[in-house]
């Protein structure tokens, strides 16, 4: 990967992800041509994805994961219910007290 705008840790993860796509494909005894056909892409696109090219479209990764039966793992990557930092930040902004709402004459209780 020659793009100097990509931080080294990000480049390493993308490269490792590409290697894992290649390994998953080979373990399933699929050629690059087979995978390309199943995800609706060219063989060159599969080669670039497996090489960890930073310009590879996310849709190709998602389609490959679907072919491998692993799409649910992609769906769980940023599970907001498990986002410890996001939940902590959200909790920090919660009010200290919650007051009952004043009910007007036309307001009806929905509880």
Tab-separated table of C-alpha atoms in Angstrom:
chain	number	residue	atom	x	y	z
A	1	UNK	CA	0.000	0.000	0.000
A	2	UNK	CA	1.646	3.171	-1.155
A	3	UNK	CA	-0.910	5.757	-0.045
A	4	UNK	CA	0.946	7.914	2.485
A	5	UNK	CA	-2.305	9.490	3.719
A	6	UNK	CA	-3.337	6.240	5.397
A	7	UNK	CA	-2.016	5.792	8.945
A	8	UNK	CA	0.175	2.709	9.333
A	9	UNK	CA	-2.183	0.931	11.794
A	10	UNK	CA	-5.102	1.386	9.378
A	11	UNK	CA	-3.000	0.114	6.454
A	12	UNK	CA	-1.987	-2.966	8.472
A	13	UNK	CA	-5.598	-3.784	9.357
A	14	UNK	CA	-6.756	-3.366	5.746
A	15	UNK	CA	-3.904	-5.570	4.536
A	16	UNK	CA	-4.701	-8.230	7.168
A	17	UNK	CA	-8.384	-8.095	6.238
A	18	UNK	CA	-7.444	-8.703	2.604
A	19	UNK	CA	-5.261	-11.633	3.615
A	20	UNK	CA	-8.197	-13.050	5.579
A	21	UNK	CA	-10.491	-12.738	2.564
A	22	UNK	CA	-7.912	-14.645	0.535
A	23	UNK	CA	-7.585	-17.333	3.203
A	24	UNK	CA	-11.371	-17.710	3.558
A	25	UNK	CA	-11.703	-18.036	-0.211
A	26	UNK	CA	-8.949	-20.634	-0.489
A	27	UNK	CA	-10.284	-22.644	2.457
A	28	UNK	CA	-13.553	-22.900	0.543
A	29	UNK	CA	-11.588	-24.071	-2.496
A	30	UNK	CA	-12.769	-21.111	-4.542
A	31	UNK	CA	-10.709	-19.447	-7.235
A	32	UNK	CA	-10.497	-15.687	-7.483
A	33	UNK	CA	-12.617	-16.036	-10.612
A	34	UNK	CA	-15.290	-17.952	-8.634
A	35	UNK	CA	-15.425	-15.290	-5.943
A	36	UNK	CA	-15.475	-12.479	-8.500
A	37	UNK	CA	-18.451	-14.047	-10.248
A	38	UNK	CA	-20.336	-14.602	-6.978
A	39	UNK	CA	-19.864	-11.017	-5.768
A	40	UNK	CA	-20.494	-9.445	-9.154
A	41	UNK	CA	-17.035	-7.972	-9.558
A	42	UNK	CA	-13.984	-8.443	-11.744
A	43	UNK	CA	-11.073	-10.731	-10.913
A	44	UNK	CA	-8.908	-7.619	-10.649
A	45	UNK	CA	-11.267	-6.279	-7.961
A	46	UNK	CA	-10.906	-9.512	-5.972
A	47	UNK	CA	-7.124	-9.337	-6.330
A	48	UNK	CA	-7.092	-5.748	-5.058
A	49	UNK	CA	-9.421	-6.651	-2.177
A	50	UNK	CA	-7.185	-9.554	-1.167
A	51	UNK	CA	-4.093	-7.357	-1.464
A	52	UNK	CA	-5.605	-4.888	0.985
A	53	UNK	CA	-5.842	-2.079	-1.532
A	54	UNK	CA	-7.266	0.993	0.244
A	55	UNK	CA	-9.516	1.883	-2.682
A	56	UNK	CA	-11.485	-1.368	-2.528
A	57	UNK	CA	-15.193	-0.720	-2.159
A	58	UNK	CA	-16.822	-1.832	1.053
A	59	UNK	CA	-19.632	-3.397	-0.962
A	60	UNK	CA	-17.187	-5.964	-2.352
A	61	UNK	CA	-16.074	-6.924	1.146
A	62	UNK	CA	-19.686	-7.192	2.285
A	63	UNK	CA	-20.600	-9.355	-0.712
A	64	UNK	CA	-17.579	-11.606	-0.103
A	65	UNK	CA	-18.557	-11.992	3.546
A	66	UNK	CA	-22.066	-12.923	2.413
A	67	UNK	CA	-20.628	-15.599	0.121
A	68	UNK	CA	-18.551	-16.921	3.043
A	69	UNK	CA	-21.604	-16.967	5.324
A	70	UNK	CA	-20.082	-14.312	7.591
A	71	UNK	CA	-22.165	-11.227	6.803
A	72	UNK	CA	-23.555	-11.097	10.351
A	73	UNK	CA	-20.029	-10.495	11.661
A	74	UNK	CA	-19.752	-7.363	9.535
A	75	UNK	CA	-23.111	-6.229	10.865
A	76	UNK	CA	-21.793	-6.542	14.424
A	77	UNK	CA	-18.590	-4.522	13.919
A	78	UNK	CA	-19.898	-1.313	15.439
A	79	UNK	CA	-22.753	-2.651	17.526
A	80	UNK	CA	-23.906	0.484	19.322
A	81	UNK	CA	-25.296	-1.571	22.203
A	82	UNK	CA	-21.730	-2.752	22.892
A	83	UNK	CA	-20.000	0.615	22.309
A	84	UNK	CA	-18.485	1.179	25.764
A	85	UNK	CA	-17.004	4.597	24.923
A	86	UNK	CA	-20.161	5.868	23.211
A	87	UNK	CA	-22.366	4.644	26.035
A	88	UNK	CA	-20.091	6.221	28.660
A	89	UNK	CA	-20.158	9.567	26.842
A	90	UNK	CA	-23.917	9.359	26.547
A	91	UNK	CA	-24.249	8.545	30.258
A	92	UNK	CA	-22.089	11.551	31.169
A	93	UNK	CA	-24.630	13.874	29.569
A	94	UNK	CA	-27.651	12.406	31.345
A	95	UNK	CA	-29.475	14.843	33.610
A	96	UNK	CA	-28.880	14.512	37.336
A	97	UNK	CA	-32.608	14.676	37.993
A	98	UNK	CA	-35.689	13.984	35.956
A	99	UNK	CA	-38.763	15.984	36.858
A	100	UNK	CA	-42.323	14.958	36.211
A	101	UNK	CA	-43.908	16.823	33.340
A	102	UNK	CA	-46.672	19.216	34.134
A	103	UNK	CA	-49.899	18.022	32.599
A	104	UNK	CA	-52.197	20.448	30.912
A	105	UNK	CA	-55.963	20.204	30.816
A	106	UNK	CA	-55.950	18.626	27.344
A	107	UNK	CA	-53.027	16.256	27.974
A	108	UNK	CA	-53.948	12.653	28.541
A	109	UNK	CA	-51.814	10.051	30.207
A	110	UNK	CA	-50.344	7.506	27.820
A	111	UNK	CA	-48.696	5.402	30.519
